[in-house]
Amino acid sequence: MKALKMMLAAVAFAGATAQAATNKEIINHVSYNVILATYNDLAAKTAELSAAVDALAANTNQENLDKAQAAWRAARIPWESSESFLFGPVDSLGIDPLLDTWPLNKLDLDSVMSSNRKITVDLVRALGTNLQGFHTLEYLLFGDGKVTNTKPAASLTAKQLEYLKASAQLLAEHTAELAHAWTTNYDPENPAAPGYVKVISTPGLNNEFYSSERAVMEEFVQGMMGIVDEVANGKMSDPMGADIGSANMALVESPFAWNSLKDFQHNIRSVYSIYTGHYKNSKGPGVKALVEKVDASLAARVEADILNCMALIEAIRPANGGDFGQAIFTKDGRARTQTAIDALNALHATLESEVLPTLDM
Amino acid sequence: MKAWIVLTVLNLMAGAALAAPQIDMDYVHAEKSGGETTVFFKGQSIWAFRNPAANLSEEEIARHLTGDALFERNFSDDPNRFEYGLGPVHNNTSCNACHAKDGRGALPVVPFNKEWVPLRQNEAVFLRISIEDGVKKPKTKENKFGAPVPVPGFSDQLFHLGSLGVREDLPGTGQAQVWMKYDKTQFTYPDGDVVELRKPVFKVMGAYDEYFDSVTGEMKSRLYEKDVRMGARIGTPMIGLGLLEAIKESDILALAQRDLSAEGVSGKANWVFDIEKSMAGDPYPVSMGRFGLKNNTPSVLHQSLGALRGDIGVTNYAFPDESIAGTPLYDAYRAGREPHAGLEATDQVANDIVFYSQTLAVPARRGATEAEVIRGAGIFHQVSCTTCHQPSFTTGDHPIQAFANQKIYPYTDMLLHDMGDGLADGRQDFDADGREWKTRPLWGMGHTQTINPRAGFLHDGRARNLEEAILWHGGEAEHSKNKFVRLPKADRSALIQFIKSL
């Protein structure tokens, strides 16, 4: 019920703000106030995570561990909220795998912990992508996630704290590099290259990557479609398997913090942001403003569908505690997951067959 | 109508001056680059290479999607994980890492205030290595029918990454550390325009067998000996590979028979070891090469499963032994560890990766009706690019019915050509010598840098854009390059616009 109220309020609001915007205005707003803002938030939140981990290492108590865990969850939000626009530097600078490789290699992590090796940023940098980034930090901060997603501060070893510090610092370094690439210079080899936000927000014949506004608008819509499909048919379907017997906890992402459902919601939240142009306190025209010109009812329906998908993902959460990884092992949880998957697939079909064609109307 | 007239004139000019082979000029207007497999993308998008061929059956699309997930799978060296199989040495941890979004890779970032940078995790480039004595030998079972000679104690590929425990001295490193820098030169057009060109140079340090020679005062390794040749390879686009596999061998060999001596061109086929024939017990398991930058593998299966075992270290039914089996590094790593039973990739996983690699669609042409693009298409032929970048074929049979009998526009003759000293890597690879490379297909070029803004062209990713790639052409392509550089700037630009429309 609460979700429905929120949804109606948002629909009414966005309808009022996004009138008669041009593609240029949409692209400008989405590029700067959604995409760039998200990457700046990511850099800021990972820097805060690094500071929180440092504080935890300096003074290891439950309060500081709680703060570090909260900082991890907070940093996770902008990262997952960037997944409908994985364009440009996140790939070309090879940053994605350094932040978010799954699975974690627990065996090797244990082996580093039990060695006499001094743990430094450079050591972690040289280790595999599956020994750094969000999920390594998650495991060290939250424990193995099997019975609970909490970890007693007293169980943190000196080595784990060193590893936490080094990998949090590295995570913040990589996200700062990503934010710099979007704000200032997308190619460190070419000081004359602008921030990627400039590239995507100024399409035209002189633009190497996007020759028209339509091309950028298509990139936005394809990005929305891409993550909707990924959440439904990758992140949720794969671990769920065909039946309870084939459900696979090892395929669940963010299983240690029990943060999977939040991850998925923020993935879809990023679709909402591109569509409505609404990111945090910033409001402006998004893709919806273009759809509205062609078909106002379609424009409103898509927004409602996006919000409904987020609500259906939250509804997967087991009433008696746990997260996605626990839900897929119960009959009810699986039914709720399937409902969300079906809604996401329907949204994908609408984006492909109804929203995408509006670019040419 | 006007465009056709211009083209006809150009065609006649080219024909009169050069006795160029007959090229079917329908390529100028053709939009369905992959025939009925083509997918349509009106704009530019990072998703342009990520689609299954348009004419697959529902069952085939489901299989493609299964392969898609595997292509992105991060293999792990943790035997407790179901993704087990990575390493012990490797160049990357997933297929997708080198073929980002199924497109081209980029060289490591060299910040403008730095010179040498190390190859770290998640780079899209690795080094092929071999021993070279300059003598071409008959193909025998002993030399794997003309395969490059692996460096003793190493392999035919240098693995810069290693699982934990492979190198106690350098955690994360594989057989050796690899460093890269750029050598830069300038090219000046006859009209005075200047272009800076860059070429990656690699050095290898910290080899696992390295020792200090007190007599010479140098670090020594088998890898540092003078007879070792190294050549960089960058991740290439995954589109249309099943279609290239379906081109009739006789059509490719016919192109090798052309007399192009007037242009200084002489394409040839590579004849290479064929793992499928070998597994079937064929006493002479050799086939025409089609894939790899020197046409050194005959099929998508051989190429994909070779890369799965090589680049990622995942053993499979076609390549069941670890890539460094039999070397001291491997023996030392294995000592005290339980041997892993069986292959790391199941046959199903291996075959689904192959199927996925065969079935990625080629996107349709864009802007094919624009005057500038049409003009560029004519210039493309006028400067004889079409000689090697053969615009079209009609495919023959293929086990995947969707690829059979399709009129396709890949812009490659599938043959090897001497590309000159500038591009040479000095390594023989079956019948390819150190200066020869396969003509790269040009389809999808215009999407390449939207997908990956730093994507680099040519075998080692050195060219930052198409103009640089053209200027590196030498050897048999010298004739065409010289014609290109003498063009007015507007014509050079039109030609590049045409390539970007592909």
Tab-separated table of N, CA, C and O in Angstrom, chain B residues 58 135 176 225 268 310 318 408:
chain	number	residue	atom	x	y	z
B	58	GLU	N	13.899	-20.109	-32.129
B	58	GLU	CA	13.735	-19.830	-30.692
B	58	GLU	C	14.671	-20.687	-29.854
B	58	GLU	O	15.267	-20.230	-28.886
B	135	VAL	N	63.992	-20.558	-40.263
B	135	VAL	CA	63.921	-21.641	-41.243
B	135	VAL	C	62.514	-22.231	-41.256
B	135	VAL	O	61.980	-22.582	-40.212
B	176	ALA	N	55.602	-14.263	-16.088
B	176	ALA	CA	56.500	-13.097	-16.085
B	176	ALA	C	55.645	-11.838	-16.032
B	176	ALA	O	54.449	-11.877	-16.303
B	225	GLU	N	66.237	-14.736	-24.194
B	225	GLU	CA	67.213	-15.103	-25.232
B	225	GLU	C	66.830	-14.463	-26.566
B	225	GLU	O	65.667	-14.137	-26.811
B	268	LYS	N	47.320	-14.985	-49.705
B	268	LYS	CA	47.464	-16.443	-49.627
B	268	LYS	C	46.723	-17.001	-48.419
B	268	LYS	O	46.497	-16.293	-47.433
B	310	GLY	N	43.685	-21.198	-23.339
B	310	GLY	CA	44.857	-20.333	-23.345
B	310	GLY	C	44.654	-19.097	-22.499
B	310	GLY	O	45.253	-18.951	-21.432
B	318	ALA	N	38.560	-30.068	-26.159
B	318	ALA	CA	39.454	-29.890	-27.306
B	318	ALA	C	40.891	-29.626	-26.846
B	318	ALA	O	41.851	-29.978	-27.534
B	408	ILE	N	26.561	-11.746	-47.853
B	408	ILE	CA	27.112	-11.000	-46.712
B	408	ILE	C	28.166	-10.004	-47.175
B	408	ILE	O	28.735	-10.147	-48.265
